[in-house]
Amino acid sequence: MALRFKLKRIAETYIDYIECPSCGHYSEEIDKFTTELTRVTFEGIVVVCRCGICGEIFLPRNQRIGVISFKNLRDLILRDARKRAVAIYRNIEDVKIYANYLNAVRRGEIH
Ligand SMILES: [Zn+2]
């Protein structure tokens, strides 16, 4: 069964398996991975995993991102950004940059 990340009536993203690009750990469940870095963008929910074994932060390559209502999605993001003063991630590219940044910080490349 696929893993599902869902915002009711707004967006859904499915993942069949997670494979760490760094240590190769593979699972069809959340298992050793955490997903608290997942971001909601104007293009849908972009899942970000953190590997519990090696610490790598990455976007599973095989995620299927679906949007039910682009309008509701946009409203939700803008409302959230206003209310909680959080950064807006427009699309999957923004989230990739964010994940790369977190990995660089983790490796001590950015001080
Ligand atoms: Zn790993």
Tab-separated table of N, CA and C and ligand atoms in Angstrom:
chain	number	residue	atom	x	y	z
A	1	MET	N	0.825	-1.210	0.000
A	1	MET	CA	0.000	0.000	0.000
A	1	MET	C	0.860	1.261	0.000
A	2	ALA	N	0.444	2.212	-0.778
A	2	ALA	CA	1.235	3.449	-0.870
A	2	ALA	C	1.062	4.302	0.390
A	3	LEU	N	2.081	5.072	0.660
A	3	LEU	CA	1.991	6.043	1.755
A	3	LEU	C	1.247	7.259	1.233
A	4	ARG	N	0.382	7.801	2.056
A	4	ARG	CA	-0.420	8.917	1.591
A	4	ARG	C	-0.265	10.129	2.508
A	5	PHE	N	-0.068	11.280	1.894
A	5	PHE	CA	0.022	12.543	2.612
A	5	PHE	C	-1.120	13.402	2.096
A	6	LYS	N	-1.940	13.884	2.998
A	6	LYS	CA	-3.221	14.414	2.550
A	6	LYS	C	-3.638	15.686	3.269
A	7	LEU	N	-4.168	16.627	2.494
A	7	LEU	CA	-4.877	17.779	3.048
A	7	LEU	C	-6.294	17.629	2.508
A	8	LYS	N	-7.223	17.469	3.386
A	8	LYS	CA	-8.590	17.138	2.977
A	8	LYS	C	-9.152	18.104	1.930
A	9	ARG	N	-9.597	17.561	0.833
A	9	ARG	CA	-10.217	18.303	-0.279
A	9	ARG	C	-9.285	19.338	-0.923
A	10	ILE	N	-7.993	19.249	-0.602
A	10	ILE	CA	-7.061	20.229	-1.174
A	10	ILE	C	-5.979	19.546	-2.008
A	11	ALA	N	-5.277	18.609	-1.393
A	11	ALA	CA	-4.155	17.979	-2.109
A	11	ALA	C	-3.797	16.629	-1.503
A	12	GLU	N	-3.219	15.766	-2.332
A	12	GLU	CA	-2.785	14.443	-1.888
A	12	GLU	C	-1.487	14.081	-2.599
A	13	THR	N	-0.585	13.463	-1.868
A	13	THR	CA	0.643	12.962	-2.476
A	13	THR	C	0.839	11.504	-2.055
A	14	TYR	N	1.204	10.681	-3.027
A	14	TYR	CA	1.411	9.253	-2.752
A	14	TYR	C	2.859	8.866	-3.008
A	15	ILE	N	3.333	7.954	-2.171
A	15	ILE	CA	4.688	7.415	-2.343
A	15	ILE	C	4.616	5.904	-2.178
A	16	ASP	N	5.206	5.153	-3.095
A	16	ASP	CA	5.163	3.686	-3.016
A	16	ASP	C	6.248	3.129	-2.100
A	17	TYR	N	7.377	3.797	-2.089
A	17	TYR	CA	8.473	3.358	-1.216
A	17	TYR	C	9.397	4.549	-0.983
A	18	ILE	N	10.224	4.426	0.024
A	18	ILE	CA	11.205	5.465	0.312
A	18	ILE	C	12.586	4.821	0.270
A	19	GLU	N	13.499	5.457	-0.441
A	19	GLU	CA	14.868	4.946	-0.494
A	19	GLU	C	15.828	6.091	-0.245
A	20	CYS	N	16.668	5.924	0.766
A	20	CYS	CA	17.623	6.977	1.100
A	20	CYS	C	18.711	7.040	0.026
A	21	PRO	N	18.943	8.209	-0.603
A	21	PRO	CA	19.954	8.320	-1.650
A	21	PRO	C	21.375	8.273	-1.098
A	22	SER	N	21.502	8.386	0.219
A	22	SER	CA	22.829	8.398	0.808
A	22	SER	C	23.257	7.005	1.275
A	23	CYS	N	22.458	6.367	2.154
A	23	CYS	CA	22.872	5.059	2.691
A	23	CYS	C	22.123	3.895	2.042
A	24	GLY	N	21.099	4.199	1.223
A	24	GLY	CA	20.393	3.149	0.510
A	24	GLY	C	19.300	2.446	1.300
A	25	HIS	N	19.031	2.894	2.529
A	25	HIS	CA	17.964	2.268	3.309
A	25	HIS	C	16.638	2.372	2.549
A	26	TYR	N	15.941	1.246	2.482
A	26	TYR	CA	14.726	1.153	1.676
A	26	TYR	C	13.568	0.695	2.549
A	27	SER	N	12.395	1.316	2.338
A	27	SER	CA	11.221	0.855	3.068
A	27	SER	C	9.945	1.229	2.331
A	28	GLU	N	8.935	0.397	2.510
A	28	GLU	CA	7.622	0.726	1.953
A	28	GLU	C	6.730	1.341	3.024
A	29	GLU	N	7.320	1.585	4.182
A	29	GLU	CA	6.597	2.276	5.242
A	29	GLU	C	7.470	3.433	5.727
A	30	ILE	N	6.911	4.236	6.620
A	30	ILE	CA	7.686	5.359	7.147
A	30	ILE	C	8.926	4.845	7.873
A	31	ASP	N	8.719	3.766	8.675
A	31	ASP	CA	9.836	3.008	9.233
A	31	ASP	C	10.868	3.907	9.899
A	32	LYS	N	12.090	3.910	9.398
A	32	LYS	CA	13.181	4.679	10.015
A	32	LYS	C	13.191	6.147	9.561
A	33	PHE	N	12.297	6.491	8.656
A	33	PHE	CA	12.301	7.857	8.136
A	33	PHE	C	11.328	8.743	8.919
A	34	THR	N	11.608	10.041	8.928
A	34	THR	CA	10.618	10.983	9.458
A	34	THR	C	10.263	11.945	8.331
A	35	THR	N	9.077	12.525	8.423
A	35	THR	CA	8.580	13.367	7.324
A	35	THR	C	8.126	14.736	7.810
A	36	GLU	N	8.637	15.159	8.962
A	36	GLU	CA	8.161	16.437	9.521
A	36	GLU	C	8.636	17.641	8.711
A	37	LEU	N	9.570	17.433	7.785
A	37	LEU	CA	10.053	18.557	6.963
A	37	LEU	C	9.238	18.720	5.677
A	38	THR	N	8.222	17.901	5.503
A	38	THR	CA	7.344	17.981	4.328
A	38	THR	C	6.753	19.384	4.203
A	39	ARG	N	6.704	19.896	2.958
A	39	ARG	CA	6.229	21.249	2.726
A	39	ARG	C	5.029	21.278	1.780
A	40	VAL	N	4.138	22.209	2.036
A	40	VAL	CA	2.996	22.398	1.153
A	40	VAL	C	3.325	23.553	0.202
A	41	THR	N	3.255	23.293	-1.093
A	41	THR	CA	3.580	24.317	-2.092
A	41	THR	C	2.370	24.573	-2.983
A	42	PHE	N	2.496	25.576	-3.861
A	42	PHE	CA	1.407	25.880	-4.799
A	42	PHE	C	1.196	24.738	-5.789
A	43	GLU	N	2.160	23.837	-5.886
A	43	GLU	CA	2.050	22.683	-6.793
A	43	GLU	C	1.612	21.421	-6.073
A	44	GLY	N	1.395	21.506	-4.753
A	44	GLY	CA	0.950	20.353	-3.990
A	44	GLY	C	1.865	20.057	-2.810
A	45	ILE	N	1.602	18.929	-2.167
A	45	ILE	CA	2.386	18.535	-0.997
A	45	ILE	C	3.681	17.878	-1.486
A	46	VAL	N	4.801	18.464	-1.102
A	46	VAL	CA	6.099	17.906	-1.486
A	46	VAL	C	6.692	17.237	-0.248
A	47	VAL	N	6.794	15.922	-0.291
A	47	VAL	CA	7.260	15.168	0.867
A	47	VAL	C	8.778	15.260	0.986
A	48	VAL	N	9.224	15.583	2.197
A	48	VAL	CA	10.650	15.631	2.499
A	48	VAL	C	10.907	14.616	3.604
A	49	CYS	N	11.830	13.698	3.368
A	49	CYS	CA	12.154	12.664	4.352
A	49	CYS	C	13.510	12.944	4.977
A	50	ARG	N	13.615	12.527	6.228
A	50	ARG	CA	14.908	12.536	6.901
A	50	ARG	C	15.218	11.085	7.254
A	51	CYS	N	16.375	10.619	6.856
A	51	CYS	CA	16.760	9.241	7.128
A	51	CYS	C	17.226	9.120	8.575
A	52	GLY	N	16.609	8.192	9.312
A	52	GLY	CA	16.957	8.002	10.721
A	52	GLY	C	18.267	7.269	10.911
A	53	ILE	N	18.809	6.733	9.841
A	53	ILE	CA	20.053	5.968	9.941
A	53	ILE	C	21.264	6.864	9.678
A	54	CYS	N	21.237	7.588	8.552
A	54	CYS	CA	22.414	8.408	8.216
A	54	CYS	C	22.143	9.913	8.333
A	55	GLY	N	20.878	10.311	8.499
A	55	GLY	CA	20.567	11.721	8.695
A	55	GLY	C	20.309	12.509	7.424
A	56	GLU	N	20.468	11.870	6.250
A	56	GLU	CA	20.264	12.563	4.977
A	56	GLU	C	18.820	13.089	4.874
A	57	ILE	N	18.689	14.277	4.294
A	57	ILE	CA	17.375	14.885	4.066
A	57	ILE	C	17.143	14.913	2.562
A	58	PHE	N	16.023	14.386	2.105
A	58	PHE	CA	15.814	14.248	0.655
A	58	PHE	C	14.339	14.187	0.296
A	59	LEU	N	14.082	14.437	-0.996
A	59	LEU	CA	12.733	14.312	-1.543
A	59	LEU	C	12.649	12.949	-2.234
A	60	PRO	N	11.783	12.061	-1.759
A	60	PRO	CA	11.642	10.775	-2.452
A	60	PRO	C	11.332	11.031	-3.932
A	61	ARG	N	12.073	10.357	-4.820
A	61	ARG	CA	11.962	10.653	-6.252
A	61	ARG	C	10.630	10.247	-6.865
A	62	ASN	N	9.999	9.236	-6.264
A	62	ASN	CA	8.828	8.640	-6.899
A	62	ASN	C	7.509	9.180	-6.366
A	63	GLN	N	7.514	10.369	-5.761
A	63	GLN	CA	6.251	10.854	-5.209
A	63	GLN	C	5.301	11.342	-6.304
A	64	ARG	N	4.039	10.980	-6.143
A	64	ARG	CA	3.007	11.406	-7.093
A	64	ARG	C	2.195	12.494	-6.413
A	65	ILE	N	2.369	13.693	-6.921
A	65	ILE	CA	1.766	14.862	-6.296
A	65	ILE	C	0.464	15.210	-7.005
A	66	GLY	N	-0.611	15.229	-6.262
A	66	GLY	CA	-1.903	15.556	-6.854
A	66	GLY	C	-2.563	16.720	-6.141
A	67	VAL	N	-3.237	17.568	-6.899
A	67	VAL	CA	-3.934	18.699	-6.312
A	67	VAL	C	-5.419	18.591	-6.655
A	68	ILE	N	-6.264	18.712	-5.645
A	68	ILE	CA	-7.703	18.618	-5.842
A	68	ILE	C	-8.261	20.011	-6.138
A	69	SER	N	-7.781	21.009	-5.360
A	69	SER	CA	-8.221	22.385	-5.601
A	69	SER	C	-7.042	23.345	-5.499
A	70	PHE	N	-6.613	23.867	-6.640
A	70	PHE	CA	-5.495	24.818	-6.634
A	70	PHE	C	-5.861	26.087	-5.885
A	71	LYS	N	-7.120	26.474	-5.969
A	71	LYS	CA	-7.561	27.693	-5.298
A	71	LYS	C	-7.475	27.528	-3.783
A	72	ASN	N	-8.027	26.423	-3.267
A	72	ASN	CA	-7.982	26.172	-1.825
A	72	ASN	C	-6.553	26.018	-1.327
A	73	LEU	N	-5.728	25.406	-2.153
A	73	LEU	CA	-4.329	25.203	-1.797
A	73	LEU	C	-3.631	26.557	-1.649
A	74	ARG	N	-3.838	27.407	-2.622
A	74	ARG	CA	-3.255	28.733	-2.617
A	74	ARG	C	-3.738	29.562	-1.411
A	75	ASP	N	-5.042	29.499	-1.163
A	75	ASP	CA	-5.625	30.220	-0.018
A	75	ASP	C	-5.003	29.757	1.292
A	76	LEU	N	-4.871	28.434	1.430
A	76	LEU	CA	-4.323	27.850	2.651
A	76	LEU	C	-2.883	28.313	2.886
A	77	ILE	N	-2.070	28.296	1.836
A	77	ILE	CA	-0.660	28.672	1.955
A	77	ILE	C	-0.526	30.150	2.322
A	78	LEU	N	-1.303	30.992	1.644
A	78	LEU	CA	-1.222	32.433	1.904
A	78	LEU	C	-1.721	32.762	3.313
A	79	ARG	N	-2.767	32.073	3.749
A	79	ARG	CA	-3.317	32.295	5.086
A	79	ARG	C	-2.288	31.891	6.137
A	80	ASP	N	-1.684	30.736	5.929
A	80	ASP	CA	-0.677	30.216	6.838
A	80	ASP	C	0.525	31.138	6.926
A	81	ALA	N	0.955	31.625	5.776
A	81	ALA	CA	2.130	32.495	5.727
A	81	ALA	C	1.872	33.786	6.504
A	82	ARG	N	0.649	34.293	6.381
A	82	ARG	CA	0.275	35.523	7.093
A	82	ARG	C	0.194	35.283	8.590
A	83	LYS	N	-0.481	34.198	8.954
A	83	LYS	CA	-0.774	33.910	10.348
A	83	LYS	C	0.467	33.519	11.138
A	84	ARG	N	1.302	32.672	10.550
A	84	ARG	CA	2.430	32.130	11.303
A	84	ARG	C	3.773	32.681	10.834
A	85	ALA	N	3.704	33.617	9.896
A	85	ALA	CA	4.936	34.218	9.355
A	85	ALA	C	5.939	33.154	8.914
A	86	VAL	N	5.462	32.139	8.214
A	86	VAL	CA	6.348	31.099	7.689
A	86	VAL	C	6.671	31.395	6.229
A	87	ALA	N	7.794	30.867	5.787
A	87	ALA	CA	8.230	31.071	4.412
A	87	ALA	C	7.297	30.349	3.440
A	88	ILE	N	7.169	30.902	2.248
A	88	ILE	CA	6.368	30.260	1.214
A	88	ILE	C	7.294	29.482	0.278
A	89	TYR	N	6.958	28.215	0.061
A	89	TYR	CA	7.666	27.378	-0.911
A	89	TYR	C	6.741	27.262	-2.114
A	90	ARG	N	7.163	27.824	-3.244
A	90	ARG	CA	6.261	27.889	-4.397
A	90	ARG	C	6.086	26.545	-5.082
A	91	ASN	N	7.165	25.795	-5.167
A	91	ASN	CA	7.117	24.555	-5.946
A	91	ASN	C	8.186	23.571	-5.486
A	92	ILE	N	8.262	22.467	-6.189
A	92	ILE	CA	9.188	21.391	-5.803
A	92	ILE	C	10.646	21.868	-5.835
A	93	GLU	N	10.969	22.776	-6.753
A	93	GLU	CA	12.342	23.305	-6.834
A	93	GLU	C	12.719	24.052	-5.558
A	94	ASP	N	11.798	24.858	-5.047
A	94	ASP	CA	12.045	25.592	-3.800
A	94	ASP	C	12.323	24.617	-2.660
A	95	VAL	N	11.580	23.515	-2.634
A	95	VAL	CA	11.729	22.539	-1.555
A	95	VAL	C	13.060	21.790	-1.691
A	96	LYS	N	13.475	21.539	-2.938
A	96	LYS	CA	14.781	20.894	-3.175
A	96	LYS	C	15.914	21.766	-2.653
A	97	ILE	N	15.799	23.066	-2.930
A	97	ILE	CA	16.826	24.011	-2.465
A	97	ILE	C	16.883	23.996	-0.939
A	98	TYR	N	15.717	23.965	-0.327
A	98	TYR	CA	15.586	23.921	1.128
A	98	TYR	C	16.248	22.645	1.681
A	99	ALA	N	15.978	21.501	1.059
A	99	ALA	CA	16.552	20.224	1.508
A	99	ALA	C	18.075	20.240	1.346
A	100	ASN	N	18.559	20.779	0.216
A	100	ASN	CA	20.002	20.873	-0.012
A	100	ASN	C	20.665	21.751	1.035
A	101	TYR	N	19.981	22.841	1.379
A	101	TYR	CA	20.488	23.763	2.389
A	101	TYR	C	20.617	23.045	3.745
A	102	LEU	N	19.549	22.299	4.117
A	102	LEU	CA	19.567	21.586	5.401
A	102	LEU	C	20.690	20.551	5.444
A	103	ASN	N	20.930	19.884	4.327
A	103	ASN	CA	22.024	18.907	4.273
A	103	ASN	C	23.378	19.587	4.414
A	104	ALA	N	23.514	20.753	3.786
A	104	ALA	CA	24.775	21.493	3.863
A	104	ALA	C	25.032	21.931	5.307
A	105	VAL	N	23.978	22.383	5.982
A	105	VAL	CA	24.104	22.802	7.386
A	105	VAL	C	24.523	21.601	8.242
A	106	ARG	N	23.870	20.474	7.967
A	106	ARG	CA	24.116	19.240	8.720
A	106	ARG	C	25.569	18.773	8.571
A	107	ARG	N	26.105	18.949	7.366
A	107	ARG	CA	27.486	18.522	7.120
A	107	ARG	C	28.517	19.562	7.559
A	108	GLY	N	27.997	20.698	8.064
A	108	GLY	CA	28.904	21.731	8.549
A	108	GLY	C	29.520	22.576	7.448
A	109	GLU	N	28.875	22.565	6.253
A	109	GLU	CA	29.395	23.366	5.138
A	109	GLU	C	28.955	24.825	5.258
A	110	ILE	N	27.903	25.049	6.055
A	110	ILE	CA	27.419	26.407	6.271
A	110	ILE	C	27.473	26.692	7.771
A	111	HIS	N	28.055	27.824	8.117
A	111	HIS	CA	28.160	28.131	9.556
A	111	HIS	C	27.332	29.345	9.918
B	1	ZN	ZN	20.227	7.111	4.948
